[in-house]
N, CA, C and O atoms as a DFTB+ gen file, in Angstrom:
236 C
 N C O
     1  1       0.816      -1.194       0.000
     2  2       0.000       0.000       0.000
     3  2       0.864       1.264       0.000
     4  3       0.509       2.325      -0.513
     5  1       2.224       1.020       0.725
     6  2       2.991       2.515       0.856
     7  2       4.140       2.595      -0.462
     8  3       5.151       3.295      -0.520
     9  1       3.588       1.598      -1.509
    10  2       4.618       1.666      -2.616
    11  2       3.256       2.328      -3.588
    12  3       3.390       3.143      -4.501
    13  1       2.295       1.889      -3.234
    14  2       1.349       2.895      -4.697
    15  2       1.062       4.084      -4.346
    16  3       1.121       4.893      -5.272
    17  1       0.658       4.654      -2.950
    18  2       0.898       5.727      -2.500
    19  2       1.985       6.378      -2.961
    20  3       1.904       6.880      -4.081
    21  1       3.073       6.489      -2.291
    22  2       4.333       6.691      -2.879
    23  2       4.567       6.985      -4.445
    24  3       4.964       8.070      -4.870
    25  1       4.225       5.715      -5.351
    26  2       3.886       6.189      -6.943
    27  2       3.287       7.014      -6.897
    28  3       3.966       8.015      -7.126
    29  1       1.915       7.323      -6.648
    30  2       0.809       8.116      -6.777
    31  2       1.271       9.445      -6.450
    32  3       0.862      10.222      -7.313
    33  1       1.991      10.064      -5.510
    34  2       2.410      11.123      -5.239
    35  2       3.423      11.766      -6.121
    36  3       3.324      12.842      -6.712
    37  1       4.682      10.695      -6.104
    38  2       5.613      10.786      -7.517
    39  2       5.172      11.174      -8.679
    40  3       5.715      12.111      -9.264
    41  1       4.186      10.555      -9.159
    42  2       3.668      10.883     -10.390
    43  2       2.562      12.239     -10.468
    44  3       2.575      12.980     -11.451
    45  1       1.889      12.395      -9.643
    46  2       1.320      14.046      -8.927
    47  2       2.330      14.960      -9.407
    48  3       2.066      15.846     -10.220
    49  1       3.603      14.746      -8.874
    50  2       4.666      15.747      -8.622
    51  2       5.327      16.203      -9.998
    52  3       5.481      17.289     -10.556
    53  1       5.626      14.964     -10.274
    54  2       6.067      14.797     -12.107
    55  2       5.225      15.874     -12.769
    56  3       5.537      17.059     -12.885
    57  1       4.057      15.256     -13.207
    58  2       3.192      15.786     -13.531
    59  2       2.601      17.149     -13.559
    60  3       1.907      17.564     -14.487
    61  1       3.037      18.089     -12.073
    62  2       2.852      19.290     -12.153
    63  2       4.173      19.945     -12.334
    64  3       3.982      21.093     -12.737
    65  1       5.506      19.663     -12.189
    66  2       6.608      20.076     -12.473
    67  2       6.020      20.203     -13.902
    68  3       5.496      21.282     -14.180
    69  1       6.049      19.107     -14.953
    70  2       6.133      19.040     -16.480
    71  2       4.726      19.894     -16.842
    72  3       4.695      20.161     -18.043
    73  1       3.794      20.287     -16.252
    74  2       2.794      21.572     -16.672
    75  2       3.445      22.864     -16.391
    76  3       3.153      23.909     -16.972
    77  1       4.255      22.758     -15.561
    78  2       4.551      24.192     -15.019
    79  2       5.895      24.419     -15.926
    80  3       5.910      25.605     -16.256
    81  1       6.700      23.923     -16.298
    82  2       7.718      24.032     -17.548
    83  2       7.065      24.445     -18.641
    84  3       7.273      25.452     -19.318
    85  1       6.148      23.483     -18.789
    86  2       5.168      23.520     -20.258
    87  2       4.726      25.159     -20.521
    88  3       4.677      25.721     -21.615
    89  1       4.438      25.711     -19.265
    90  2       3.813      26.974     -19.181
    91  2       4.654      27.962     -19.199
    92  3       4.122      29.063     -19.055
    93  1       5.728      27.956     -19.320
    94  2       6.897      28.946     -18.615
    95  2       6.982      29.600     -19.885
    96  3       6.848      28.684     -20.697
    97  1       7.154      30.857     -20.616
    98  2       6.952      31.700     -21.555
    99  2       8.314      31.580     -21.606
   100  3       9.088      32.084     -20.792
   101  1       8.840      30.414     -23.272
   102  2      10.056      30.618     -24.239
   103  2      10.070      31.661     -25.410
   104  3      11.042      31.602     -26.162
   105  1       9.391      32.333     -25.586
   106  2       8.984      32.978     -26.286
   107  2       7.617      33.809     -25.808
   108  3       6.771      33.187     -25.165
   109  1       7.420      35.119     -26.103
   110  2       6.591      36.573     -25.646
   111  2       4.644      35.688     -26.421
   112  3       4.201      35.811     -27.563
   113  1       4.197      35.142     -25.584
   114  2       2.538      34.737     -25.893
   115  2       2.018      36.187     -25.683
   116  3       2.603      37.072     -25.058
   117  1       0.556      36.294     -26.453
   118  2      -0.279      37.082     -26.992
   119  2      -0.944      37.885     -25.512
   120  3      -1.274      39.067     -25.610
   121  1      -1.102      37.159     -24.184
   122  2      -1.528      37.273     -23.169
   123  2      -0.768      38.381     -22.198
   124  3      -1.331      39.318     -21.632
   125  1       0.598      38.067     -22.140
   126  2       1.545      39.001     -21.906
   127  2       1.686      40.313     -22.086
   128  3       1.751      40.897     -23.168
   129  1       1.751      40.940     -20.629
   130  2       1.317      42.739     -21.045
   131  2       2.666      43.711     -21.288
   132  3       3.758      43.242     -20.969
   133  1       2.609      44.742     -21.717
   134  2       3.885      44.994     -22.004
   135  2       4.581      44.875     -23.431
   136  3       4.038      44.174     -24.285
   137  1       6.081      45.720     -23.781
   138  2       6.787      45.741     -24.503
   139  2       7.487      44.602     -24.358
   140  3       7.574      43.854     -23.385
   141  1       8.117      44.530     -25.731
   142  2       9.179      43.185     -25.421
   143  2      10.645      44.082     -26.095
   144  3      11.785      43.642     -26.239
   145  1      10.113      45.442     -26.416
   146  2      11.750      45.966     -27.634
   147  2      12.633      46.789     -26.500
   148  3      13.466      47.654     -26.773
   149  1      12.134      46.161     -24.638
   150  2      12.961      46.807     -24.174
   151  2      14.798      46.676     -24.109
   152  3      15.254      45.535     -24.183
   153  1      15.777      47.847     -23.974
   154  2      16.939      47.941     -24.225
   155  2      17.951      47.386     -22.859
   156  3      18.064      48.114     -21.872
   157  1      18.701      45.942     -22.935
   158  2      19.116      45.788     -21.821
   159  2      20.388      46.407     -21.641
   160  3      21.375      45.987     -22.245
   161  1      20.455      47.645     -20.635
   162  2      21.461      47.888     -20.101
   163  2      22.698      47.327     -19.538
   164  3      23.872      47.693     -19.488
   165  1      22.019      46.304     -19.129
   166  2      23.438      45.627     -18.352
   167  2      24.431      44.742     -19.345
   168  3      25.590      44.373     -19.161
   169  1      23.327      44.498     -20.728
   170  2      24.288      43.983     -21.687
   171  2      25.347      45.108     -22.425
   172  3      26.525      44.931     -22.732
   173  1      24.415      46.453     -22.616
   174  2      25.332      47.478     -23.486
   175  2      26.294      47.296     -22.349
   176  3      27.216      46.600     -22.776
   177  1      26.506      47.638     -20.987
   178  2      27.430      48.097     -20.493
   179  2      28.677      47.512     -20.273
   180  3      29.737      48.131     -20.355
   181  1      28.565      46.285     -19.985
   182  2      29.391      45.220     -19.840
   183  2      30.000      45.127     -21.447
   184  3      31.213      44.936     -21.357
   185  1      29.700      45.175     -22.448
   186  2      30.381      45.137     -24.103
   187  2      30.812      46.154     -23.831
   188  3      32.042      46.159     -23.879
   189  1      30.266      47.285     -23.488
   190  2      31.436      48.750     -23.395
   191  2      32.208      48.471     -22.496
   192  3      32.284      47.548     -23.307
   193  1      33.081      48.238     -21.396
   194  2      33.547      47.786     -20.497
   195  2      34.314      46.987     -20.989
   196  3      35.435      47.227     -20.542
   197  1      34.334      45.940     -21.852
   198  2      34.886      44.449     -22.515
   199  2      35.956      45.332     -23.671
   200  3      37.168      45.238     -23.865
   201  1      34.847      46.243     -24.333
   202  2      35.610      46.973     -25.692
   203  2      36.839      47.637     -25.068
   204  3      37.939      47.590     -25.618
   205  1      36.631      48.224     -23.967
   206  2      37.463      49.455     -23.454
   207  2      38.671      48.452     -22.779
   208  3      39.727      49.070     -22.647
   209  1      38.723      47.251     -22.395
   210  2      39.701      46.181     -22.229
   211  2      40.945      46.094     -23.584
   212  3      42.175      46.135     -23.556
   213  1      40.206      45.994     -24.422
   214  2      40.655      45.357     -25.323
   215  2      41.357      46.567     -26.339
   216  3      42.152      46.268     -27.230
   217  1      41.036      47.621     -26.125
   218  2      41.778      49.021     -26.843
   219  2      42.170      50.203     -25.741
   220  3      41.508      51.216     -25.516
   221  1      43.551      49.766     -25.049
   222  2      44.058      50.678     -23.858
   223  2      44.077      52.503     -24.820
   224  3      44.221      52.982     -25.944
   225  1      43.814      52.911     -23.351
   226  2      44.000      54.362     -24.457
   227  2      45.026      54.702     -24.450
   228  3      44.959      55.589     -25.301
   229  1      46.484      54.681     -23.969
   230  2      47.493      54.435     -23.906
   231  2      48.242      53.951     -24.546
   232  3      48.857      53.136     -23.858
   233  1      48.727      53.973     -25.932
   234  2      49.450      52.737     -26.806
   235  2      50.850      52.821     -26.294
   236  3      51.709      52.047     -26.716
């Protein structure tokens, strides 16, 4: 009895993990409020930062 229980819960668990992945927005759905063409800062800054590594102003 405490091995189908046991399944039974396992598979509960499975089961709502793999809906809740299923649901997780890989891509911007129609439902979703908001812009998506926002500009990430923390990427420009860090490439400026990387660039400025790589060309000392100093030759």
């Amino acid at each position: 009895m405490e091995l189908l229980i046991t399944a039974l819960v396992t598979g509960i668990v499975i089961y709502g993990l793999e809906r809740n992945r299923a649901r997780q927005a890989t891509q911007p759905h129609p439902h979703l409020a908001g812009s998506t063409d926002i500009v990430d800062r923390d990427t420009e800054r860090t490439s400026a930062e990387l660039l400025s590594r790589n060309h000392p102003l100093h030759p």
